[in-house]
Short mmCIF file of C-alpha atoms in Angstrom, two decimals:
data_model
loop_
_atom_site.label_atom_id
_atom_site.label_comp_id
_atom_site.label_asym_id
_atom_site.label_seq_id
_atom_site.Cartn_x
_atom_site.Cartn_y
_atom_site.Cartn_z
CA UNK A 1 15.27 25.23 -1.49
CA UNK A 2 12.24 25.38 0.66
CA UNK A 3 12.27 21.53 1.38
CA UNK A 4 15.32 19.45 1.37
CA UNK A 5 15.92 15.86 0.61
CA UNK A 6 18.93 13.51 0.86
CA UNK A 7 20.01 11.32 -2.06
CA UNK A 8 20.76 7.95 -0.82
CA UNK A 9 23.05 7.14 -3.64
CA UNK A 10 25.49 10.01 -3.24
CA UNK A 11 24.35 11.55 0.18
CA UNK A 12 24.09 15.10 -1.03
CA UNK A 13 21.35 17.48 -0.04
CA UNK A 14 18.98 18.35 -2.91
CA UNK A 15 15.61 20.28 -3.40
CA UNK A 16 12.82 17.90 -2.57
CA UNK A 17 10.93 19.05 -5.75
CA UNK A 18 13.71 17.66 -8.09
CA UNK A 19 12.80 14.65 -10.17
CA UNK A 20 16.46 13.52 -10.29
CA UNK A 21 19.45 14.11 -7.98
CA UNK A 22 21.40 16.77 -9.94
CA UNK A 23 24.67 15.32 -8.56
CA UNK A 24 24.32 11.67 -9.45
CA UNK A 25 21.02 11.22 -11.38
CA UNK A 26 19.29 9.04 -8.89
CA UNK A 27 15.47 9.00 -9.54
CA UNK A 28 13.56 11.03 -6.93
CA UNK A 29 11.72 8.00 -5.49
CA UNK A 30 14.97 7.17 -3.81
CA UNK A 31 15.27 10.54 -2.16
CA UNK A 32 14.18 10.81 1.42
CA UNK A 33 13.24 13.94 3.29
CA UNK A 34 16.22 15.60 5.08
CA UNK A 35 14.37 15.67 8.41
CA UNK A 36 13.55 11.91 8.20
CA UNK A 37 17.27 11.22 7.25
CA UNK A 38 18.58 13.29 10.29
CA UNK A 39 15.98 11.55 12.62
CA UNK A 40 17.30 8.27 11.66
CA UNK A 41 20.96 9.50 12.22
CA UNK A 42 20.34 10.76 15.67
CA UNK A 43 17.58 8.18 16.90
CA UNK A 44 19.96 5.91 18.46
CA UNK A 45 18.70 2.92 16.30
CA UNK A 46 22.26 2.16 15.04
CA UNK A 47 22.83 -1.53 15.67
CA UNK A 48 26.56 -1.47 15.40
CA UNK A 49 26.71 -3.24 11.99
CA UNK A 50 26.57 -1.16 8.91
CA UNK A 51 24.55 -2.51 5.98
CA UNK A 52 26.67 -3.23 2.88
CA UNK A 53 25.57 -0.27 0.95
CA UNK A 54 26.35 2.14 3.86
CA UNK A 55 29.78 0.54 4.26
CA UNK A 56 30.41 0.90 0.53
CA UNK A 57 29.32 4.53 0.63
CA UNK A 58 31.60 5.18 3.54
CA UNK A 59 34.51 3.62 1.72
CA UNK A 60 33.80 5.76 -1.41
CA UNK A 61 33.78 8.93 0.76
CA UNK A 62 37.01 7.97 2.50
CA UNK A 63 38.60 7.44 -0.84
CA UNK A 64 37.35 10.76 -2.16
CA UNK A 65 38.54 12.51 0.99
CA UNK A 66 41.93 10.87 0.65
CA UNK A 67 42.10 12.19 -2.91
CA UNK A 68 41.06 15.66 -1.98
CA UNK A 69 43.55 15.70 0.82
CA UNK A 70 46.36 14.78 -1.52
CA UNK A 71 45.37 17.45 -4.04
CA UNK A 72 45.10 20.03 -1.34
CA UNK A 73 48.59 19.11 -0.08
CA UNK A 74 50.01 19.46 -3.58
CA UNK A 75 48.12 22.79 -4.13
CA UNK A 76 49.51 24.09 -0.85
CA UNK A 77 53.12 23.03 -1.69
CA UNK A 78 52.79 24.63 -5.13
CA UNK A 79 51.51 27.87 -3.52
CA UNK A 80 54.57 28.12 -1.14
CA UNK A 81 56.84 27.71 -4.21
CA UNK A 82 55.56 30.89 -5.92
#
């Protein structure tokens, strides 16, 4: 990947030349350059209130993280039994 982009739908980094996000299928017009995305993260322009789509995305990520944590705990407990 020479140039990267970030998918606003799923948040994953993808090759900027892709027409669709390979992870969620979002059309490339909705992809933004990785550098631009990172600039907005670190620019200090955060007003303290998350837009609804950002709050929803964070909630989905928290849910996924919780599920992964449960699966890892189960996997580790099974590994200790054998």
